[in-house]
């Protein structure tokens, strides 16, 4: 971000956006209305929206600087299918977008490991409120499988996260699956991604 340019830049977004778009094109229905939780810089939002012009993408983030970045990226890339970013705290009892519900999909990238577990519980509860029956809940990031890290780098990352905040950490898929099931979501697919990350695709029954 320089001068009056409010755009933020996340190097990881440039690295993982193409593989993510490939998966999202496959799992999201055509013409889908998508709510993204924790949109961060907004780079993913504009890239996905440009790559899937039939969808409507609603970004969100609790950080006002992130929302300013999302708006700036949307203006700079001239994408017309990205709606204005909204302020959503996943732990809130209402998100303020229930009037737009139901949406066809909820997408959250790299959030559950850099937030307290209560945020994941709130994410699932909110998804249960706003995603239509038969809709998609899509998560991406590092995850443990059966209590074990999938790579030494993820184990080191987990230790770094917990040193930063003991409430953070790489979550086990089984725990995430259990939290999602409490709000009507079943794990449909696990997709191996670059850099030892995973995409988790849930469907609402």
PDB file of C-alpha atoms in Angstrom:
ATOM      1  CA  UNK A   1       0.000   0.000   0.000  1.00  0.00           C
ATOM      2  CA  UNK A   2       1.586   3.250  -1.133  1.00  0.00           C
ATOM      3  CA  UNK A   3       0.381   6.848  -1.174  1.00  0.00           C
ATOM      4  CA  UNK A   4      -3.361   7.014  -1.750  1.00  0.00           C
ATOM      5  CA  UNK A   5      -3.456   3.433  -3.021  1.00  0.00           C
ATOM      6  CA  UNK A   6      -5.316   1.482  -0.342  1.00  0.00           C
ATOM      7  CA  UNK A   7      -4.548  -1.906  -1.861  1.00  0.00           C
ATOM      8  CA  UNK A   8      -2.758  -4.438   0.334  1.00  0.00           C
ATOM      9  CA  UNK A   9      -0.620  -7.204  -1.154  1.00  0.00           C
ATOM     10  CA  UNK A  10      -0.410 -10.758   0.186  1.00  0.00           C
ATOM     11  CA  UNK A  11       2.342 -12.801  -1.522  1.00  0.00           C
ATOM     12  CA  UNK A  12       0.589 -16.076  -0.670  1.00  0.00           C
ATOM     13  CA  UNK A  13      -2.507 -14.957  -2.580  1.00  0.00           C
ATOM     14  CA  UNK A  14      -0.538 -14.684  -5.816  1.00  0.00           C
ATOM     15  CA  UNK A  15       0.895 -18.167  -5.274  1.00  0.00           C
ATOM     16  CA  UNK A  16      -2.279 -20.086  -4.437  1.00  0.00           C
ATOM     17  CA  UNK A  17      -5.019 -18.250  -6.338  1.00  0.00           C
ATOM     18  CA  UNK A  18      -4.754 -20.227  -9.595  1.00  0.00           C
ATOM     19  CA  UNK A  19      -4.989 -23.692  -7.951  1.00  0.00           C
ATOM     20  CA  UNK A  20      -7.848 -22.431  -5.787  1.00  0.00           C
ATOM     21  CA  UNK A  21      -9.720 -21.065  -8.787  1.00  0.00           C
ATOM     22  CA  UNK A  22      -9.418 -24.440 -10.493  1.00  0.00           C
ATOM     23  CA  UNK A  23     -11.129 -26.157  -7.552  1.00  0.00           C
ATOM     24  CA  UNK A  24     -13.750 -23.438  -7.066  1.00  0.00           C
ATOM     25  CA  UNK A  25     -14.752 -23.572 -10.728  1.00  0.00           C
ATOM     26  CA  UNK A  26     -15.498 -27.249 -10.238  1.00  0.00           C
ATOM     27  CA  UNK A  27     -17.367 -27.131  -6.917  1.00  0.00           C
ATOM     28  CA  UNK A  28     -19.326 -23.872  -7.179  1.00  0.00           C
ATOM     29  CA  UNK A  29     -22.551 -23.897  -9.188  1.00  0.00           C
ATOM     30  CA  UNK A  30     -22.840 -21.563 -12.158  1.00  0.00           C
ATOM     31  CA  UNK A  31     -24.332 -18.225 -11.243  1.00  0.00           C
ATOM     32  CA  UNK A  32     -23.635 -18.818  -7.574  1.00  0.00           C
ATOM     33  CA  UNK A  33     -23.975 -16.104  -4.976  1.00  0.00           C
ATOM     34  CA  UNK A  34     -20.901 -16.469  -2.757  1.00  0.00           C
ATOM     35  CA  UNK A  35     -20.125 -14.981   0.650  1.00  0.00           C
ATOM     36  CA  UNK A  36     -16.420 -14.903   1.511  1.00  0.00           C
ATOM     37  CA  UNK A  37     -15.415 -14.715   5.174  1.00  0.00           C
ATOM     38  CA  UNK A  38     -12.083 -13.107   6.043  1.00  0.00           C
ATOM     39  CA  UNK A  39     -11.323 -11.725   2.592  1.00  0.00           C
ATOM     40  CA  UNK A  40      -8.137  -9.982   3.724  1.00  0.00           C
ATOM     41  CA  UNK A  41      -6.516  -7.912   0.988  1.00  0.00           C
ATOM     42  CA  UNK A  42      -9.245  -8.708  -1.547  1.00  0.00           C
ATOM     43  CA  UNK A  43      -6.842 -10.168  -4.106  1.00  0.00           C
ATOM     44  CA  UNK A  44      -8.573 -13.542  -4.048  1.00  0.00           C
ATOM     45  CA  UNK A  45     -12.015 -11.982  -4.401  1.00  0.00           C
ATOM     46  CA  UNK A  46     -11.211 -10.038  -7.563  1.00  0.00           C
ATOM     47  CA  UNK A  47      -9.234 -12.915  -9.108  1.00  0.00           C
ATOM     48  CA  UNK A  48     -11.984 -15.467  -8.518  1.00  0.00           C
ATOM     49  CA  UNK A  49     -14.709 -13.078  -9.673  1.00  0.00           C
ATOM     50  CA  UNK A  50     -12.805 -12.313 -12.868  1.00  0.00           C
ATOM     51  CA  UNK A  51     -12.261 -16.026 -13.464  1.00  0.00           C
ATOM     52  CA  UNK A  52     -15.916 -16.896 -12.815  1.00  0.00           C
ATOM     53  CA  UNK A  53     -17.857 -13.975 -14.317  1.00  0.00           C
ATOM     54  CA  UNK A  54     -21.257 -15.616 -13.799  1.00  0.00           C
ATOM     55  CA  UNK A  55     -20.970 -15.615 -10.004  1.00  0.00           C
ATOM     56  CA  UNK A  56     -21.679 -12.801  -7.545  1.00  0.00           C
ATOM     57  CA  UNK A  57     -18.981 -12.490  -4.860  1.00  0.00           C
ATOM     58  CA  UNK A  58     -19.632 -10.745  -1.522  1.00  0.00           C
ATOM     59  CA  UNK A  59     -16.345 -10.213   0.374  1.00  0.00           C
ATOM     60  CA  UNK A  60     -16.158  -9.483   4.089  1.00  0.00           C
ATOM     61  CA  UNK A  61     -13.593  -8.703   6.738  1.00  0.00           C
ATOM     62  CA  UNK A  62     -13.761  -7.274  10.290  1.00  0.00           C
ATOM     63  CA  UNK A  63     -10.683  -5.083   9.647  1.00  0.00           C
ATOM     64  CA  UNK A  64     -11.547  -1.669   8.109  1.00  0.00           C
ATOM     65  CA  UNK A  65      -8.140  -1.479   6.410  1.00  0.00           C
ATOM     66  CA  UNK A  66      -8.814  -4.829   4.753  1.00  0.00           C
ATOM     67  CA  UNK A  67     -12.229  -3.625   3.579  1.00  0.00           C
ATOM     68  CA  UNK A  68     -10.593  -0.515   2.123  1.00  0.00           C
ATOM     69  CA  UNK A  69      -8.096  -2.745   0.319  1.00  0.00           C
ATOM     70  CA  UNK A  70     -10.888  -4.954  -1.049  1.00  0.00           C
ATOM     71  CA  UNK A  71     -12.725  -1.908  -2.394  1.00  0.00           C
ATOM     72  CA  UNK A  72      -9.515  -0.564  -3.936  1.00  0.00           C
ATOM     73  CA  UNK A  73      -8.707  -3.881  -5.628  1.00  0.00           C
ATOM     74  CA  UNK A  74     -12.265  -4.120  -6.964  1.00  0.00           C
ATOM     75  CA  UNK A  75     -12.001  -0.634  -8.455  1.00  0.00           C
ATOM     76  CA  UNK A  76      -8.504  -1.208  -9.862  1.00  0.00           C
ATOM     77  CA  UNK A  77      -9.383  -4.509 -11.544  1.00  0.00           C
ATOM     78  CA  UNK A  78     -12.785  -3.202 -12.757  1.00  0.00           C
ATOM     79  CA  UNK A  79     -14.677  -6.346 -11.758  1.00  0.00           C
ATOM     80  CA  UNK A  80     -18.417  -5.761 -11.698  1.00  0.00           C
ATOM     81  CA  UNK A  81     -19.454  -8.981  -9.959  1.00  0.00           C
ATOM     82  CA  UNK A  82     -17.744  -8.186  -6.622  1.00  0.00           C
ATOM     83  CA  UNK A  83     -20.113  -6.508  -4.177  1.00  0.00           C
ATOM     84  CA  UNK A  84     -19.040  -3.986  -1.553  1.00  0.00           C
ATOM     85  CA  UNK A  85     -17.179  -5.600   1.364  1.00  0.00           C
ATOM     86  CA  UNK A  86     -19.059  -5.941   4.639  1.00  0.00           C
ATOM     87  CA  UNK A  87     -17.944  -6.065   8.264  1.00  0.00           C
ATOM     88  CA  UNK A  88     -18.498  -9.579   9.642  1.00  0.00           C
ATOM     89  CA  UNK A  89     -17.279 -10.907  12.980  1.00  0.00           C
ATOM     90  CA  UNK A  90     -17.948 -14.632  12.703  1.00  0.00           C
ATOM     91  CA  UNK A  91     -18.511 -14.901  16.457  1.00  0.00           C
ATOM     92  CA  UNK A  92     -21.508 -12.538  16.324  1.00  0.00           C
ATOM     93  CA  UNK A  93     -25.009 -13.965  16.719  1.00  0.00           C
ATOM     94  CA  UNK A  94     -25.996 -12.198  13.486  1.00  0.00           C
ATOM     95  CA  UNK A  95     -23.743 -11.212  10.614  1.00  0.00           C
ATOM     96  CA  UNK A  96     -25.847  -8.460   9.076  1.00  0.00           C
ATOM     97  CA  UNK A  97     -26.145 -10.243   5.721  1.00  0.00           C
ATOM     98  CA  UNK A  98     -29.004 -12.519   6.665  1.00  0.00           C
ATOM     99  CA  UNK A  99     -31.259 -10.334   4.496  1.00  0.00           C
ATOM    100  CA  UNK A 100     -29.284 -11.538   1.464  1.00  0.00           C
ATOM    101  CA  UNK A 101     -29.543 -15.178   2.487  1.00  0.00           C
ATOM    102  CA  UNK A 102     -29.624 -17.856   1.428  1.00  0.00           C
ATOM    103  CA  UNK A 103     -26.353 -17.795  -0.483  1.00  0.00           C
ATOM    104  CA  UNK A 104     -25.170 -20.683  -2.622  1.00  0.00           C
ATOM    105  CA  UNK A 105     -21.736 -20.933  -1.052  1.00  0.00           C
ATOM    106  CA  UNK A 106     -19.585 -19.668   1.777  1.00  0.00           C
ATOM    107  CA  UNK A 107     -15.820 -19.523   1.212  1.00  0.00           C
ATOM    108  CA  UNK A 108     -13.178 -19.003   3.894  1.00  0.00           C
ATOM    109  CA  UNK A 109      -9.477 -19.199   3.122  1.00  0.00           C
ATOM    110  CA  UNK A 110      -6.689 -19.402   5.685  1.00  0.00           C
ATOM    111  CA  UNK A 111      -8.862 -18.376   8.604  1.00  0.00           C
ATOM    112  CA  UNK A 112      -9.431 -21.278  10.965  1.00  0.00           C
ATOM    113  CA  UNK A 113      -5.772 -21.657  11.958  1.00  0.00           C
ATOM    114  CA  UNK A 114      -5.127 -17.953  12.607  1.00  0.00           C
ATOM    115  CA  UNK A 115      -8.108 -17.376  14.872  1.00  0.00           C
ATOM    116  CA  UNK A 116      -9.397 -18.874  18.129  1.00  0.00           C
ATOM    117  CA  UNK A 117     -11.432 -22.070  17.886  1.00  0.00           C
ATOM    118  CA  UNK A 118     -14.484 -20.021  18.872  1.00  0.00           C
ATOM    119  CA  UNK A 119     -14.182 -18.302  15.488  1.00  0.00           C
ATOM    120  CA  UNK A 120     -14.479 -21.652  13.698  1.00  0.00           C
ATOM    121  CA  UNK A 121     -17.550 -22.496  15.781  1.00  0.00           C
ATOM    122  CA  UNK A 122     -19.010 -19.104  14.859  1.00  0.00           C
ATOM    123  CA  UNK A 123     -18.137 -19.650  11.207  1.00  0.00           C
ATOM    124  CA  UNK A 124     -20.066 -22.918  11.162  1.00  0.00           C
ATOM    125  CA  UNK A 125     -23.056 -21.444  12.975  1.00  0.00           C
ATOM    126  CA  UNK A 126     -23.189 -18.516  10.563  1.00  0.00           C
ATOM    127  CA  UNK A 127     -22.822 -20.787   7.557  1.00  0.00           C
ATOM    128  CA  UNK A 128     -25.749 -22.784   8.860  1.00  0.00           C
ATOM    129  CA  UNK A 129     -27.826 -19.598   8.892  1.00  0.00           C
ATOM    130  CA  UNK A 130     -26.921 -18.167   5.501  1.00  0.00           C
ATOM    131  CA  UNK A 131     -26.087 -21.078   3.150  1.00  0.00           C
ATOM    132  CA  UNK A 132     -28.996 -22.685   1.297  1.00  0.00           C
ATOM    133  CA  UNK A 133     -29.796 -26.372   1.547  1.00  0.00           C
ATOM    134  CA  UNK A 134     -27.544 -28.176  -0.907  1.00  0.00           C
ATOM    135  CA  UNK A 135     -25.083 -25.285  -0.795  1.00  0.00           C
ATOM    136  CA  UNK A 136     -21.316 -25.373  -0.372  1.00  0.00           C
ATOM    137  CA  UNK A 137     -18.994 -24.512   2.513  1.00  0.00           C
ATOM    138  CA  UNK A 138     -15.416 -24.263   1.238  1.00  0.00           C
ATOM    139  CA  UNK A 139     -12.384 -24.036   3.531  1.00  0.00           C
ATOM    140  CA  UNK A 140      -8.716 -23.829   2.572  1.00  0.00           C
ATOM    141  CA  UNK A 141      -5.507 -23.936   4.550  1.00  0.00           C
ATOM    142  CA  UNK A 142      -3.240 -26.315   6.478  1.00  0.00           C
ATOM    143  CA  UNK A 143      -5.020 -29.069   8.409  1.00  0.00           C
ATOM    144  CA  UNK A 144      -4.041 -32.075  10.478  1.00  0.00           C
ATOM    145  CA  UNK A 145      -5.272 -35.567   9.586  1.00  0.00           C
ATOM    146  CA  UNK A 146      -6.051 -38.056  12.362  1.00  0.00           C
ATOM    147  CA  UNK A 147      -4.121 -35.955  14.864  1.00  0.00           C
ATOM    148  CA  UNK A 148      -0.983 -35.743  12.742  1.00  0.00           C
ATOM    149  CA  UNK A 149       0.505 -32.974  10.647  1.00  0.00           C
ATOM    150  CA  UNK A 150       0.686 -33.678   6.941  1.00  0.00           C
ATOM    151  CA  UNK A 151       4.219 -32.249   6.593  1.00  0.00           C
ATOM    152  CA  UNK A 152       7.102 -31.110   8.824  1.00  0.00           C
ATOM    153  CA  UNK A 153       6.610 -27.563   7.543  1.00  0.00           C
ATOM    154  CA  UNK A 154       3.039 -27.577   8.825  1.00  0.00           C
ATOM    155  CA  UNK A 155       4.218 -28.800  12.220  1.00  0.00           C
ATOM    156  CA  UNK A 156       6.719 -25.924  12.391  1.00  0.00           C
ATOM    157  CA  UNK A 157       4.028 -23.482  11.267  1.00  0.00           C
ATOM    158  CA  UNK A 158       1.693 -24.774  13.969  1.00  0.00           C
ATOM    159  CA  UNK A 159       4.357 -24.189  16.629  1.00  0.00           C
ATOM    160  CA  UNK A 160       4.949 -20.668  15.289  1.00  0.00           C
ATOM    161  CA  UNK A 161       1.214 -19.900  15.392  1.00  0.00           C
ATOM    162  CA  UNK A 162       0.854 -21.114  18.979  1.00  0.00           C
ATOM    163  CA  UNK A 163       3.855 -19.070  20.056  1.00  0.00           C
ATOM    164  CA  UNK A 164       2.172 -16.041  18.542  1.00  0.00           C
ATOM    165  CA  UNK A 165      -1.165 -16.835  20.218  1.00  0.00           C
ATOM    166  CA  UNK A 166      -1.932 -20.058  22.146  1.00  0.00           C
ATOM    167  CA  UNK A 167      -5.508 -19.929  20.818  1.00  0.00           C
ATOM    168  CA  UNK A 168      -4.265 -20.266  17.218  1.00  0.00           C
ATOM    169  CA  UNK A 169      -3.123 -23.473  15.560  1.00  0.00           C
ATOM    170  CA  UNK A 170      -3.535 -25.925  12.700  1.00  0.00           C
ATOM    171  CA  UNK A 171      -6.833 -27.745  13.243  1.00  0.00           C
ATOM    172  CA  UNK A 172      -7.591 -31.413  12.778  1.00  0.00           C
ATOM    173  CA  UNK A 173     -10.003 -32.217   9.964  1.00  0.00           C
ATOM    174  CA  UNK A 174     -12.067 -34.404  12.297  1.00  0.00           C
ATOM    175  CA  UNK A 175     -12.663 -31.484  14.680  1.00  0.00           C
ATOM    176  CA  UNK A 176     -13.640 -29.176  11.831  1.00  0.00           C
ATOM    177  CA  UNK A 177     -15.907 -31.859  10.389  1.00  0.00           C
ATOM    178  CA  UNK A 178     -17.628 -32.311  13.757  1.00  0.00           C
ATOM    179  CA  UNK A 179     -18.175 -28.558  14.129  1.00  0.00           C
ATOM    180  CA  UNK A 180     -19.617 -28.354  10.609  1.00  0.00           C
ATOM    181  CA  UNK A 181     -21.915 -31.338  11.137  1.00  0.00           C
ATOM    182  CA  UNK A 182     -23.560 -29.576  14.077  1.00  0.00           C
ATOM    183  CA  UNK A 183     -24.909 -27.034  11.567  1.00  0.00           C
ATOM    184  CA  UNK A 184     -25.962 -29.372   8.800  1.00  0.00           C
ATOM    185  CA  UNK A 185     -22.771 -29.703   6.740  1.00  0.00           C
ATOM    186  CA  UNK A 186     -21.215 -32.994   5.623  1.00  0.00           C
ATOM    187  CA  UNK A 187     -17.649 -33.269   4.382  1.00  0.00           C
ATOM    188  CA  UNK A 188     -17.944 -34.059   0.682  1.00  0.00           C
ATOM    189  CA  UNK A 189     -14.364 -33.877  -0.569  1.00  0.00           C
ATOM    190  CA  UNK A 190     -10.772 -33.253   0.534  1.00  0.00           C
ATOM    191  CA  UNK A 191      -8.548 -31.810  -2.186  1.00  0.00           C
ATOM    192  CA  UNK A 192      -4.756 -31.863  -1.887  1.00  0.00           C
ATOM    193  CA  UNK A 193      -3.328 -28.430  -2.709  1.00  0.00           C
ATOM    194  CA  UNK A 194       0.182 -27.032  -3.229  1.00  0.00           C
ATOM    195  CA  UNK A 195       2.412 -26.207  -0.233  1.00  0.00           C
ATOM    196  CA  UNK A 196       0.878 -28.959   1.931  1.00  0.00           C
ATOM    197  CA  UNK A 197      -2.495 -27.243   2.155  1.00  0.00           C
ATOM    198  CA  UNK A 198      -5.941 -28.749   1.701  1.00  0.00           C
ATOM    199  CA  UNK A 199      -9.308 -27.648   0.411  1.00  0.00           C
ATOM    200  CA  UNK A 200     -12.272 -28.989   2.383  1.00  0.00           C
ATOM    201  CA  UNK A 201     -15.574 -29.059   0.509  1.00  0.00           C
ATOM    202  CA  UNK A 202     -18.694 -29.417   2.663  1.00  0.00           C
ATOM    203  CA  UNK A 203     -22.273 -29.737   1.439  1.00  0.00           C
ATOM    204  CA  UNK A 204     -25.314 -28.623   3.409  1.00  0.00           C
ATOM    205  CA  UNK A 205     -27.876 -31.386   3.717  1.00  0.00           C
TER     206      UNK A 205
END
